[in-house]
Amino acid sequence: DGNNGPPCLTPFLPQHKNNIPPALWRGLMDFQQEAVKFAVERQGRCIVGDEMGLGKSVTAIAIAAYYRPLWPVLLVCPSSMRHVWKGELKKWLGPEGNSKYHRSHWKERNVCILSSGKAVMDPLALFYIVSYDLVETFSREFLRKRIKVVVCDESHYLKNHKARRTLNLVPLLRQAPVCVMLTGTPALSRPLDLFTQLNVVCPAAFPSLRRFAFRYCDPKPGFQGTLSLKGATNLKELHVRIHKIMIRRKKLDALPLLSKKFRACKFVKPSWKYAERILAADNGVLLQASYIRSQSKKKSKTSTGASGGRESIQERHNAAKESIEKVASGKATGEERAALMQVHGSSQKNTSE
């Protein structure tokens, strides 16, 4: 009914499905495609509460692509996930997405990461990525720009309805016609944690905190005449109402559809300084290069400027670098490792002196 449920369901239209790059749609598993259709049927306002590891990010990207005419998109996430989201957007909507439109039009400036309060919003960007902590700084600009598609990753960050991040972000979410909330843990401990998310996604069903609290939070007298809302009641009814606007699957449910887990070993070439740290930790020795560098500093102070001394130091440094590379590649012999230990002992002696 109109008081307890979301707006009337909207069909998943094939003509709008064409906005989703074919490679992206084919890359979605069945339960992810189901989540996209779930969001579209609810006019783009829903909570995707799948457990961690079930691909909520790519699901949200597909939902945003369905509403391509409403771009640009605001993507709110924890600060540690900003560049991860940029990589996902480039992977699925960029040249790798195998889409005719995106192959010819994708540019790096399509994604604008607002990494500090002094960052400047690119007016031509298609995606704005901002952390929860910086929403307050850019909230006025977002409201002025009238962003129509908003994706909130880890939306349980909004559990405290009195927090500044919540007060600044809620007007943006209510203004946007399309609002997708992503969270693997919709309610961390009690029903009250859910209210802000439910109120933003479907204010018609959850219009008032007071009504929600008295119905589902088991209010009791608290300190100095206040009400304690830490309880829970009528959970079966709340569960039914929530699932009209939230889709949630667990790993056990989706396990038969998931591909087999595979592990890969990727070799990378470390930098010179990092190689020193690795070898020092692995072999328990002070590297020859560190010793020669310390000697170089001592000689540079006492040097009269003769080029021969500098060349000798450089030769010793190059020899040290070669020996370290041998050890790093596993090509060093036992004698070379013993020599490295001897250098370690002499460098320790010089250091103590």
XYZ file of C-alpha atoms in Angstrom:
353
model
C 0.000 0.000 0.000
C 1.002 3.615 -0.394
C 1.891 4.134 3.269
C 4.000 1.042 3.794
C 5.736 0.430 0.501
C 7.795 2.072 -2.218
C 6.349 3.940 -5.201
C 4.645 2.024 -7.970
C 6.986 -0.408 -9.691
C 8.540 0.691 -12.984
C 9.369 -1.935 -15.626
C 12.943 -2.587 -16.743
C 12.775 -1.082 -20.255
C 14.873 -2.665 -23.039
C 15.497 0.699 -24.720
C 17.077 2.033 -21.526
C 19.032 -1.181 -21.071
C 20.988 -0.142 -24.164
C 22.602 2.557 -22.017
C 24.482 -0.228 -20.207
C 27.614 -1.285 -22.154
C 27.054 -4.833 -23.491
C 30.287 -6.099 -21.945
C 29.209 -4.770 -18.561
C 25.788 -6.424 -18.751
C 27.302 -9.736 -19.865
C 29.837 -9.479 -17.049
C 27.088 -9.362 -14.430
C 26.036 -12.623 -12.818
C 22.364 -13.504 -12.638
C 21.892 -12.238 -9.094
C 23.627 -8.957 -10.009
C 21.329 -8.464 -13.004
C 18.445 -9.164 -10.652
C 19.678 -6.351 -8.379
C 19.840 -3.931 -11.325
C 16.247 -4.769 -12.288
C 15.210 -4.450 -8.635
C 16.640 -0.915 -8.522
C 15.029 0.114 -11.811
C 11.626 -1.215 -10.744
C 11.880 1.046 -7.693
C 12.691 4.099 -9.826
C 16.385 3.977 -8.959
C 15.900 4.348 -5.201
C 16.922 1.266 -3.244
C 19.415 -0.336 -0.877
C 21.707 -3.066 -2.200
C 22.645 -4.945 0.970
C 24.522 -7.931 -0.463
C 27.280 -9.372 1.672
C 30.867 -8.348 1.033
C 32.376 -10.031 -2.005
C 29.200 -10.265 -4.098
C 30.034 -7.374 -6.428
C 27.954 -4.460 -5.199
C 30.279 -1.986 -6.943
C 29.757 -3.307 -10.467
C 26.021 -3.604 -9.748
C 25.911 0.087 -8.835
C 27.870 1.010 -11.967
C 25.327 -0.867 -14.097
C 22.439 0.919 -12.354
C 24.101 4.285 -12.962
C 24.684 3.372 -16.621
C 20.984 2.559 -17.034
C 20.241 6.169 -16.091
C 22.873 7.560 -18.488
C 20.744 10.582 -19.567
C 20.741 11.812 -15.947
C 24.521 11.963 -15.538
C 26.773 13.286 -13.933
C 26.962 10.874 -11.001
C 27.996 11.638 -7.435
C 29.754 8.727 -5.739
C 30.222 8.984 -1.964
C 32.539 6.460 -0.334
C 35.164 6.087 2.413
C 38.379 7.936 1.575
C 40.329 4.678 1.208
C 37.997 3.549 -1.606
C 38.145 6.609 -3.885
C 40.832 5.307 -6.243
C 39.368 1.794 -6.114
C 36.113 3.212 -7.477
C 37.970 5.113 -10.178
C 39.607 1.873 -11.270
C 36.248 0.082 -11.372
C 34.676 2.865 -13.440
C 37.538 2.783 -15.919
C 37.402 -1.015 -16.082
C 33.671 -1.259 -16.850
C 32.933 2.026 -18.623
C 36.318 2.869 -20.113
C 38.219 1.422 -23.080
C 38.329 -1.994 -21.414
C 34.508 -2.028 -21.319
C 34.413 -2.866 -25.038
C 31.660 -0.334 -25.704
C 31.599 1.707 -28.902
C 30.527 4.861 -27.067
C 33.004 4.574 -24.248
C 35.927 3.502 -26.436
C 35.674 6.732 -28.378
C 34.642 9.151 -25.626
C 36.233 7.966 -22.380
C 38.861 10.322 -20.954
C 40.689 10.479 -17.656
C 38.879 13.696 -16.793
C 35.559 11.809 -16.880
C 36.260 10.898 -13.232
C 36.944 13.744 -10.819
C 38.263 12.715 -7.405
C 37.789 15.426 -4.793
C 40.689 14.502 -2.540
C 40.876 17.650 -0.408
C 38.869 20.686 0.554
C 40.841 22.754 -1.976
C 40.045 20.463 -4.914
C 38.251 22.012 -7.886
C 35.214 20.350 -9.444
C 35.694 19.711 -13.152
C 32.472 20.945 -14.830
C 32.880 18.364 -17.624
C 33.359 15.328 -15.384
C 30.846 12.472 -15.542
C 31.620 11.082 -12.082
C 32.464 12.979 -8.917
C 34.028 10.827 -6.207
C 34.106 12.302 -2.704
C 34.620 10.876 0.768
C 32.058 11.186 3.538
C 34.352 13.572 5.415
C 34.468 16.058 2.507
C 30.763 16.077 1.669
C 30.239 19.084 3.912
C 32.860 21.073 1.977
C 31.237 20.501 -1.422
C 27.576 20.102 -0.434
C 26.578 23.571 -1.671
C 28.239 23.030 -5.048
C 26.534 19.659 -5.448
C 23.156 21.158 -4.564
C 23.731 23.986 -7.027
C 24.706 21.493 -9.733
C 21.543 19.469 -8.968
C 23.150 16.035 -9.164
C 20.493 13.527 -10.231
C 22.286 10.211 -9.650
C 23.948 9.489 -6.285
C 25.615 6.268 -5.155
C 26.533 5.859 -1.467
C 29.060 3.134 -0.787
C 29.131 1.812 2.797
C 25.897 3.684 3.488
C 25.846 2.498 7.111
C 28.145 5.502 7.673
C 24.851 7.438 7.861
C 23.523 5.493 10.845
C 23.798 8.495 13.193
C 21.023 10.864 12.137
C 22.612 13.678 14.176
C 26.107 13.471 12.696
C 27.316 16.347 10.509
C 28.116 14.059 7.588
C 24.528 12.796 7.671
C 22.992 16.265 7.943
C 25.034 17.480 4.952
C 24.492 14.438 2.753
C 20.779 13.781 3.303
C 19.592 16.883 1.324
C 21.668 15.711 -1.663
C 20.186 12.227 -1.474
C 16.624 13.499 -1.232
C 17.103 15.876 -4.159
C 18.468 13.184 -6.494
C 15.869 11.161 -8.457
C 18.232 8.151 -8.415
C 19.745 7.156 -5.066
C 21.486 3.810 -4.605
C 22.771 2.796 -1.176
C 25.400 0.052 -0.922
C 26.164 -1.679 2.353
C 27.144 -5.134 3.472
C 25.930 -4.412 7.012
C 22.688 -2.379 6.806
C 22.067 -2.435 10.586
C 25.124 -2.749 12.791
C 23.359 -3.367 16.102
C 19.799 -2.007 16.319
C 16.881 -0.878 14.110
C 17.649 2.799 14.768
C 20.797 2.448 12.622
C 18.572 1.763 9.618
C 16.282 4.767 9.842
C 18.339 7.342 7.929
C 18.917 4.994 4.989
C 15.248 3.981 4.844
C 14.020 7.555 5.193
C 16.270 8.769 2.375
C 15.416 5.975 -0.052
C 11.670 5.907 0.629
C 10.413 8.838 2.742
C 6.800 7.918 2.003
C 7.184 4.609 3.848
C 9.425 5.897 6.646
C 8.574 9.595 7.056
C 9.189 10.193 10.758
C 11.876 9.156 13.218
C 9.378 9.404 16.059
C 6.943 6.959 14.435
C 9.784 4.618 13.494
C 11.256 4.706 17.004
C 7.988 3.988 18.812
C 7.173 1.159 16.432
C 10.534 -0.599 16.090
C 13.013 0.706 18.695
C 11.202 -0.187 21.927
C 11.683 3.257 23.539
C 12.283 3.416 27.279
C 12.892 6.289 29.705
C 16.513 7.352 29.617
C 18.788 9.876 31.260
C 17.260 13.226 32.305
C 13.877 12.581 30.763
C 15.171 11.448 27.338
C 14.128 8.286 25.524
C 16.490 5.384 25.007
C 16.100 3.964 21.473
C 18.576 1.102 21.766
C 15.914 -1.603 21.839
C 14.149 -3.556 19.093
C 10.545 -4.651 18.594
C 8.185 -5.739 15.768
C 11.181 -7.031 13.834
C 9.198 -9.383 11.596
C 7.058 -6.515 10.377
C 10.137 -4.320 9.845
C 11.809 -7.140 7.921
C 8.872 -7.375 5.521
C 8.732 -3.625 4.962
C 12.484 -3.259 4.455
C 12.616 -5.919 1.756
C 10.315 -3.841 -0.414
C 13.156 -1.359 -0.919
C 16.240 -3.445 -0.086
C 17.676 -6.487 -1.796
C 20.105 -8.601 0.197
C 21.792 -11.888 -0.684
C 24.313 -13.845 1.351
C 27.369 -15.633 0.050
C 25.846 -19.002 0.830
C 22.859 -18.142 -1.383
C 25.027 -16.995 -4.289
C 27.766 -19.582 -3.894
C 26.514 -21.903 -6.681
C 26.594 -18.949 -9.106
C 30.054 -17.699 -8.172
C 33.081 -18.674 -10.200
C 35.720 -20.848 -8.576
C 38.223 -19.043 -6.418
C 41.658 -18.801 -7.964
C 44.950 -17.533 -6.612
C 47.670 -15.909 -8.663
C 51.185 -14.816 -7.808
C 52.220 -11.505 -9.340
C 55.902 -10.583 -9.409
C 56.875 -6.934 -9.129
C 60.283 -5.286 -9.256
C 60.848 -3.369 -6.012
C 62.566 -0.024 -5.868
C 66.202 0.227 -4.765
C 65.337 1.451 -1.242
C 62.582 -1.121 -0.800
C 64.924 -3.914 -1.944
C 67.324 -2.910 0.817
C 64.553 -3.206 3.424
C 63.418 -6.589 2.118
C 66.900 -8.064 2.114
C 67.777 -6.589 5.493
C 64.655 -8.124 7.021
C 65.079 -11.439 5.181
C 68.777 -12.035 5.839
C 69.155 -10.107 9.077
C 72.151 -8.159 7.723
C 73.017 -4.550 7.059
C 73.381 -4.259 3.314
C 76.666 -3.446 1.706
C 75.148 -0.404 0.035
C 74.219 1.137 3.376
C 77.790 0.684 4.584
C 79.299 2.197 1.438
C 76.876 5.108 1.557
C 77.924 5.881 5.127
C 81.545 5.736 4.037
C 80.740 7.995 1.102
C 79.300 10.626 3.421
C 82.426 10.531 5.635
C 84.779 10.836 2.673
C 82.728 13.614 1.077
C 83.273 15.713 4.197
C 87.056 15.189 4.197
C 87.481 15.148 0.413
C 89.576 17.915 -1.168
C 87.609 17.691 -4.394
C 89.735 15.148 -6.222
C 87.708 13.366 -8.913
C 89.559 10.094 -8.345
C 88.077 9.676 -4.880
C 84.552 10.251 -6.143
C 85.001 7.743 -8.951
C 86.249 5.122 -6.472
C 83.203 5.638 -4.272
C 80.895 5.356 -7.297
C 82.539 2.118 -8.392
C 82.114 0.620 -4.930
C 78.496 1.714 -4.882
C 77.814 0.063 -8.263
C 79.471 -3.132 -7.062
C 77.264 -3.111 -3.978
C 74.166 -2.671 -6.115
C 75.117 -5.635 -8.292
C 75.663 -7.879 -5.286
C 72.301 -6.918 -3.810
C 70.547 -7.652 -7.097
C 72.192 -11.071 -7.120
C 70.887 -11.811 -3.648
C 67.431 -10.521 -4.571
C 67.247 -12.774 -7.625
C 68.539 -15.817 -5.743
C 71.680 -16.073 -7.914
C 74.158 -15.270 -5.130
C 76.482 -18.077 -4.054
C 77.224 -19.060 -0.485
C 80.585 -17.249 -0.635
C 78.901 -14.025 -1.742
C 76.413 -14.254 1.096
C 79.276 -14.885 3.546
C 81.056 -11.805 2.182
C 77.899 -9.806 2.758
C 77.827 -10.997 6.368
C 81.462 -9.914 6.736
C 80.613 -6.460 5.421
C 77.739 -6.366 7.871
C 80.130 -7.034 10.744
C 82.591 -4.351 9.660
C 79.798 -1.792 9.189
C 78.499 -2.521 12.674
C 82.007 -2.073 14.069
C 82.428 1.272 12.280
C 79.039 2.397 13.489
C 79.876 1.546 17.114
C 83.188 3.370 16.823
